[in-house]
Tab-separated table of C-alpha atoms in Angstrom:
chain	number	residue	atom	x	y	z
V	1041	THR	CA	7.341	9.358	-30.614
V	1042	VAL	CA	7.211	5.678	-30.596
V	1043	SER	CA	5.866	2.770	-28.305
V	1044	VAL	CA	8.445	1.617	-25.802
V	1045	LEU	CA	8.216	-0.792	-22.674
V	1046	TYR	CA	9.245	0.825	-19.603
V	1047	CYS	CA	9.756	0.211	-15.867
V	1048	ASN	CA	11.717	1.726	-12.832
V	1049	LEU	CA	15.087	2.379	-14.362
V	1050	ARG	CA	17.831	1.174	-11.890
V	1051	PRO	CA	21.546	1.713	-13.211
V	1052	MET	CA	22.603	-1.863	-12.299
V	1053	ARG	CA	19.912	-2.999	-14.555
V	1054	GLY	CA	20.743	-1.135	-17.569
V	1055	VAL	CA	18.250	0.873	-19.635
V	1056	LEU	CA	17.906	-1.889	-22.366
V	1057	LEU	CA	16.966	-4.606	-19.876
V	1058	SER	CA	14.437	-2.160	-17.950
V	1059	LEU	CA	12.793	-1.315	-20.998
V	1060	LEU	CA	12.011	-4.912	-21.840
V	1061	VAL	CA	10.313	-5.723	-18.541
V	1062	CYS	CA	7.108	-3.576	-17.958
V	1063	THR	CA	4.456	-1.956	-19.673
V	1064	VAL	CA	3.987	0.169	-22.974
V	1065	SER	CA	3.794	3.734	-23.177
V	1066	GLY	CA	4.341	6.161	-26.148
V	1067	TRP	CA	7.449	8.063	-25.128
V	1068	LYS	CA	10.234	9.367	-26.868
V	1069	LEU	CA	13.311	7.300	-26.739
V	1070	THR	CA	15.133	10.441	-25.369
V	1071	ASP	CA	13.071	10.540	-22.347
V	1072	VAL	CA	13.940	8.563	-19.264
V	1073	PRO	CA	11.611	7.752	-16.527
V	1074	LYS	CA	12.504	8.879	-13.248
V	1075	GLY	CA	11.084	6.867	-10.059
V	1076	TYR	CA	7.974	5.202	-9.748
V	1077	PRO	CA	5.094	7.699	-10.529
V	1078	SER	CA	3.545	8.685	-13.776
V	1079	CYS	CA	6.308	10.956	-14.531
V	1080	ARG	CA	9.487	10.967	-16.500
V	1081	GLN	CA	12.566	13.019	-16.667
V	1082	THR	CA	13.080	14.933	-19.879
V	1083	LYS	CA	16.639	15.694	-21.468
V	1084	SER	CA	16.824	19.195	-19.799
V	1085	GLY	CA	16.627	17.406	-16.206
V	1086	GLU	CA	13.061	18.457	-15.462
V	1087	LEU	CA	10.342	15.975	-14.191
V	1088	GLU	CA	7.267	15.873	-16.255
V	1089	CYS	CA	4.188	14.169	-15.083
V	1090	PHE	CA	1.534	12.955	-17.279
V	1091	GLN	CA	-2.009	11.247	-17.062
V	1092	GLU	CA	-2.079	7.703	-18.158
V	1093	LYS	CA	-3.245	7.639	-21.752
V	1094	LYS	CA	-6.754	6.067	-22.263
V	1095	ASP	CA	-6.498	2.921	-24.878
V	1096	ARG	CA	-10.354	3.685	-25.629
V	1097	GLU	CA	-12.902	6.375	-24.503
V	1098	ASP	CA	-14.978	3.972	-22.239
V	1099	GLN	CA	-12.196	3.355	-19.826
V	1100	ILE	CA	-12.304	5.062	-16.352
V	1101	SER	CA	-9.686	7.143	-15.473
V	1102	ILE	CA	-8.442	7.117	-11.846
V	1103	ALA	CA	-5.687	9.608	-10.286
V	1104	CYS	CA	-3.939	8.398	-7.131
V	1105	VAL	CA	-2.879	11.569	-5.323
V	1106	GLY	CA	-0.389	11.218	-2.251
V	1107	ASP	CA	3.207	11.343	-1.204
V	1108	SER	CA	5.730	8.434	-1.403
V	1109	ILE	CA	3.393	6.071	0.058
V	1110	THR	CA	1.407	6.353	-3.290
V	1111	GLU	CA	4.709	6.841	-5.407
V	1112	GLY	CA	5.879	3.574	-4.235
V	1113	GLY	CA	8.796	4.153	-1.763
V	1114	GLY	CA	9.720	0.802	-0.229
V	1115	SER	CA	8.439	-1.402	-3.010
V	1116	SER	CA	11.059	-3.334	-5.103
V	1117	ASP	CA	9.833	-1.835	-8.360
V	1118	TRP	CA	7.408	-0.026	-10.304
V	1119	TRP	CA	5.239	-2.994	-10.657
V	1120	HIS	CA	4.596	-3.510	-6.816
V	1121	THR	CA	3.202	0.063	-6.042
V	1122	TYR	CA	-0.218	0.387	-4.892
V	1123	PRO	CA	-1.438	2.144	-8.174
V	1124	SER	CA	0.224	-0.414	-10.072
V	1125	GLN	CA	-1.219	-3.281	-8.213
V	1126	LEU	CA	-4.540	-1.535	-8.218
V	1127	GLN	CA	-4.407	-1.281	-11.881
V	1128	ARG	CA	-3.938	-4.953	-12.352
V	1129	LEU	CA	-6.679	-5.652	-9.909
V	1130	LEU	CA	-9.272	-3.380	-11.878
V	1131	GLY	CA	-8.111	-4.799	-15.150
V	1132	ASP	CA	-8.699	-3.058	-18.765
V	1133	SER	CA	-11.580	-1.014	-17.973
V	1134	TYR	CA	-9.792	1.564	-15.779
V	1135	LYS	CA	-6.719	3.604	-16.312
V	1136	VAL	CA	-4.632	4.390	-13.251
V	1137	SER	CA	-2.389	7.399	-12.937
V	1138	ASN	CA	0.242	7.286	-10.016
V	1139	LEU	CA	0.456	11.009	-8.939
V	1140	GLY	CA	2.323	10.233	-5.808
V	1141	ALA	CA	5.088	12.820	-4.945
V	1142	SER	CA	7.466	11.807	-2.512
V	1143	GLY	CA	7.836	13.995	0.692
V	1144	ALA	CA	4.805	16.010	-0.364
V	1145	THR	CA	2.536	17.597	2.289
V	1146	LEU	CA	-0.952	18.635	1.825
V	1147	LEU	CA	-0.147	22.049	3.832
V	1148	LYS	CA	0.737	24.664	1.734
V	1149	SER	CA	3.021	25.832	4.471
V	1150	GLY	CA	5.047	22.576	4.507
V	1151	ASP	CA	8.671	21.912	3.485
V	1152	SER	CA	7.528	20.176	0.326
V	1153	PRO	CA	3.952	21.264	-0.657
V	1154	TYR	CA	2.150	18.850	-3.059
V	1155	TRP	CA	0.754	22.190	-4.716
V	1156	ASP	CA	4.218	23.063	-6.167
V	1157	ARG	CA	5.130	19.639	-7.351
V	1158	PRO	CA	4.621	18.600	-11.194
V	1159	GLN	CA	2.174	16.061	-10.007
V	1160	PHE	CA	-0.389	18.743	-8.793
V	1161	LYS	CA	-0.038	20.358	-12.401
V	1162	THR	CA	-0.844	17.165	-13.939
V	1163	LEU	CA	-3.719	16.544	-11.643
V	1164	THR	CA	-5.199	19.831	-12.222
V	1165	GLU	CA	-4.753	20.071	-15.845
V	1166	SER	CA	-6.513	16.691	-16.677
V	1167	LYS	CA	-10.037	15.417	-16.407
V	1168	TRP	CA	-10.566	12.683	-14.007
V	1169	ASP	CA	-13.422	9.975	-13.381
V	1170	VAL	CA	-12.171	9.065	-9.804
V	1171	ILE	CA	-9.643	10.842	-7.728
V	1172	ILE	CA	-8.000	9.204	-4.504
V	1173	VAL	CA	-6.244	11.407	-1.990
V	1174	MET	CA	-3.997	10.039	0.416
V	1175	LEU	CA	-1.788	13.034	2.271
V	1176	GLY	CA	-0.857	13.745	5.713
V	1177	THR	CA	2.080	11.443	6.387
V	1178	ASN	CA	4.665	14.281	5.792
V	1179	ASP	CA	2.745	16.948	7.322
V	1180	ALA	CA	2.897	14.992	10.634
V	1181	LYS	CA	6.633	15.949	10.751
V	1182	ASP	CA	7.839	18.394	13.336
V	1183	ALA	CA	10.632	19.680	15.240
V	1184	GLY	CA	10.291	17.470	18.256
V	1185	SER	CA	10.282	14.413	16.176
V	1186	GLY	CA	13.668	15.633	14.581
V	1187	GLY	CA	11.798	16.838	11.405
V	1188	PRO	CA	10.888	20.201	9.903
V	1189	SER	CA	8.193	22.309	11.685
V	1190	ASN	CA	5.305	21.061	9.325
V	1191	TRP	CA	2.273	19.984	11.758
V	1192	PRO	CA	0.573	23.049	13.343
V	1193	HIS	CA	-0.413	21.159	16.632
V	1194	ASN	CA	-3.879	22.868	16.914
V	1195	CYS	CA	-5.597	20.372	14.763
V	1196	THR	CA	-7.755	18.717	17.664
V	1197	GLY	CA	-10.567	19.684	19.442
V	1198	THR	CA	-13.642	21.791	18.706
V	1199	THR	CA	-11.497	23.934	16.371
V	1200	ALA	CA	-9.824	21.069	14.427
V	1201	LEU	CA	-11.489	21.748	11.315
V	1202	GLN	CA	-10.303	25.490	11.307
V	1203	CYS	CA	-6.598	24.448	11.646
V	1204	PRO	CA	-4.260	25.190	8.605
V	1205	PHE	CA	-4.234	21.331	7.662
V	1206	SER	CA	-7.859	21.106	7.526
V	1207	GLU	CA	-8.362	24.533	5.544
V	1208	ASP	CA	-5.764	23.261	2.941
V	1209	TYR	CA	-7.511	19.738	2.796
V	1210	PHE	CA	-10.782	21.770	1.942
V	1211	SER	CA	-9.273	23.743	-0.646
V	1212	LEU	CA	-7.741	20.734	-2.346
V	1213	LEU	CA	-10.898	19.066	-2.154
V	1214	GLU	CA	-12.691	22.029	-3.715
V	1215	ILE	CA	-10.040	21.977	-6.567
V	1216	VAL	CA	-10.606	18.481	-7.417
V	1217	SER	CA	-14.179	18.407	-7.269
V	1218	LYS	CA	-13.898	20.364	-10.793
V	1219	LEU	CA	-11.837	18.090	-12.455
V	1220	GLY	CA	-14.441	15.838	-14.051
V	1221	ASN	CA	-15.615	15.915	-17.701
V	1222	TRP	CA	-18.539	18.180	-18.685
V	1223	TRP	CA	-21.013	15.498	-18.127
V	1224	HIS	CA	-20.208	14.421	-14.431
V	1225	LYS	CA	-18.278	15.421	-11.541
V	1226	PRO	CA	-15.426	13.201	-10.390
V	1227	GLN	CA	-15.903	10.759	-7.542
V	1228	ILE	CA	-13.716	12.001	-4.667
V	1229	TYR	CA	-12.330	9.748	-1.956
V	1230	THR	CA	-9.900	10.557	1.026
V	1231	MET	CA	-7.760	8.010	2.468
V	1232	LEU	CA	-6.537	7.339	6.073
V	1233	PRO	CA	-2.666	6.960	5.749
V	1234	PRO	CA	-0.918	3.769	6.944
V	1235	PRO	CA	0.297	3.781	10.568
V	1236	LEU	CA	3.713	4.763	11.613
V	1237	MET	CA	5.262	1.725	13.231
V	1238	GLU	CA	7.944	3.569	15.299
V	1239	ALA	CA	8.069	7.107	16.683
V	1240	GLY	CA	10.347	9.804	15.192
V	1241	VAL	CA	10.818	7.729	11.708
V	1242	PHE	CA	11.808	10.430	8.916
V	1243	GLY	CA	10.979	13.327	11.668
V	1244	MET	CA	7.220	12.406	11.716
V	1245	ASN	CA	5.098	12.447	14.903
V	1246	GLN	CA	3.484	8.948	15.459
V	1247	THR	CA	0.720	10.446	17.746
V	1248	VAL	CA	-0.170	12.757	14.909
V	1249	ILE	CA	-0.193	9.898	12.183
V	1250	ASN	CA	-1.771	7.367	14.332
V	1251	LYS	CA	-4.023	9.248	16.796
V	1252	VAL	CA	-4.817	12.524	15.311
V	1253	LEU	CA	-5.186	11.884	11.457
V	1254	PRO	CA	-7.454	8.776	11.605
V	1255	GLU	CA	-9.981	11.131	13.513
V	1256	LEU	CA	-9.654	14.400	11.581
V	1257	ILE	CA	-9.537	13.074	7.967
V	1258	PRO	CA	-13.060	11.502	8.226
V	1259	ASN	CA	-14.188	14.711	9.973
V	1260	ILE	CA	-12.933	16.815	6.904
V	1261	SER	CA	-14.432	14.445	4.756
V	1262	ALA	CA	-17.866	14.557	6.344
V	1263	ALA	CA	-17.599	18.559	6.337
V	1264	ALA	CA	-16.859	18.749	2.751
V	1265	HIS	CA	-19.930	16.440	1.991
V	1266	LEU	CA	-18.068	13.809	0.197
V	1267	ARG	CA	-20.105	11.059	-0.915
V	1268	HIS	CA	-17.888	8.474	0.210
V	1269	LEU	CA	-16.363	7.554	3.559
V	1270	PRO	CA	-12.388	7.623	3.738
V	1271	ILE	CA	-10.716	4.561	2.616
V	1272	ASP	CA	-9.391	3.181	5.699
V	1273	VAL	CA	-5.896	1.858	4.977
V	1274	PHE	CA	-4.854	2.658	8.578
V	1275	ASP	CA	-6.583	-0.234	10.195
V	1276	ALA	CA	-6.186	-2.506	7.129
V	1277	LEU	CA	-2.355	-2.146	7.696
V	1278	GLY	CA	-2.716	-2.327	11.407
V	1279	GLY	CA	-3.523	0.765	12.858
V	1280	ASN	CA	-6.413	-1.072	15.221
V	1281	LYS	CA	-3.583	-2.930	16.836
V	1282	GLN	CA	-1.373	-0.003	18.254
V	1283	ASN	CA	-1.147	-2.105	21.355
V	1284	GLN	CA	0.622	-4.714	19.901
V	1285	PHE	CA	3.270	-2.452	18.019
V	1286	PRO	CA	7.017	-3.447	18.885
V	1287	PRO	CA	8.356	-0.498	20.776
V	1288	ASP	CA	11.400	-0.217	18.700
V	1289	GLY	CA	9.626	-1.027	15.520
V	1290	CYS	CA	9.104	-3.945	13.415
V	1291	THR	CA	11.939	-6.210	12.331
V	1292	VAL	CA	12.051	-9.170	10.146
V	1293	ASN	CA	11.688	-11.196	13.239
V	1294	THR	CA	8.267	-9.371	14.409
V	1295	SER	CA	6.420	-9.823	11.063
V	1296	HIS	CA	3.787	-11.889	13.053
V	1297	VAL	CA	3.073	-9.038	15.385
V	1298	ALA	CA	0.530	-6.315	14.517
V	1299	ALA	CA	0.751	-5.739	10.814
V	1300	CYS	CA	4.384	-5.882	10.626
V	1301	TRP	CA	4.113	-8.369	7.728
V	1302	ALA	CA	2.881	-5.192	5.746
V	1303	PHE	CA	6.038	-2.935	6.507
V	1304	CYS	CA	9.105	-5.151	7.249
V	1305	ASP	CA	10.521	-8.144	5.542
V	1306	ASP	CA	13.894	-9.177	3.975
V	1307	GLN	CA	12.729	-6.827	0.793
V	1308	HIS	CA	12.102	-3.631	2.869
V	1309	CYS	CA	11.834	-2.351	6.422
V	1310	ASP	CA	11.700	1.461	7.427
V	1311	GLN	CA	8.538	1.602	9.633
V	1312	CYS	CA	6.728	4.145	7.484
V	1313	HIS	CA	6.471	2.754	3.892
V	1314	PRO	CA	4.857	-0.501	3.281
V	1315	ASN	CA	6.726	-3.267	1.588
V	1316	ASN	CA	5.081	-5.037	-1.458
V	1317	ALA	CA	2.713	-7.175	0.480
V	1318	GLY	CA	1.466	-3.958	2.247
V	1319	TYR	CA	1.073	-2.274	-1.209
V	1320	LEU	CA	-0.916	-5.114	-2.464
V	1321	ARG	CA	-3.191	-4.771	0.564
V	1322	ILE	CA	-3.737	-1.178	-0.059
V	1323	ALA	CA	-4.732	-1.883	-3.410
V	1324	GLU	CA	-7.049	-4.512	-2.343
V	1325	VAL	CA	-8.777	-2.270	0.266
V	1326	VAL	CA	-8.897	0.609	-2.382
V	1327	LYS	CA	-10.510	-1.650	-5.008
V	1328	GLU	CA	-13.089	-2.836	-2.285
V	1329	ALA	CA	-13.875	0.776	-1.476
V	1330	LEU	CA	-14.350	1.810	-4.791
V	1331	ASN	CA	-17.098	-0.945	-5.286
V	1332	LEU	CA	-15.774	-1.804	-8.660
């Protein structure tokens, strides 16, 4: 094993160029990074994820748990994902691991449960000082929006905390509460996912993402007796300006409307995943919420 420089590898750039532009990690030269998270594809083709190794014992280890919005879908490269930008904002006293899994659901009954992904295995087999959970976007997919039937549609009203999404969220919070070191428990933060800027994108129910989750996740966090309020990425990326959302979604010509600047520019525009500027804003909000 040797120390090599790595980044998001794209075929048009070539392996050697990609290896020369990012950060240092002790990988075997035969291992090929795949995607943006703290994962690599081995020679056998399996995706293997890992906790970013501390350079020294006093560094604070942070796990960013989530779906493609954590992984970095829509960013121009590995360097611009929210966990990578959070690492730069926090500095050398912290070590941030990106455990985002594209398409992952919190629901165990979803079409791609986080529980079955290699990122979950790495999460539960490691020890952490801080764990940040942002899931729910893919859970909001339903048949009426052209997606798989993930969302249970009984997560409102007086029985919302007994619905499958809430129950699975409680289960995850219970598991991660035990992933600290022997002398302390990890600090656990939930996050409100960004708003969905157009109905039906990727088969997602806009009402669930923009109305239900912003109310449900804080109630779950309170019922789980978490010490910290949810990190409000939703409002930071324009969720409090829904009356200004363009009816057909953001375009490069509407970047001044609501928070379209965080989702749509010449680099990226898919109404769900932030662009580089949006990911930076997420990192800033997370850093502020962590009070670090």
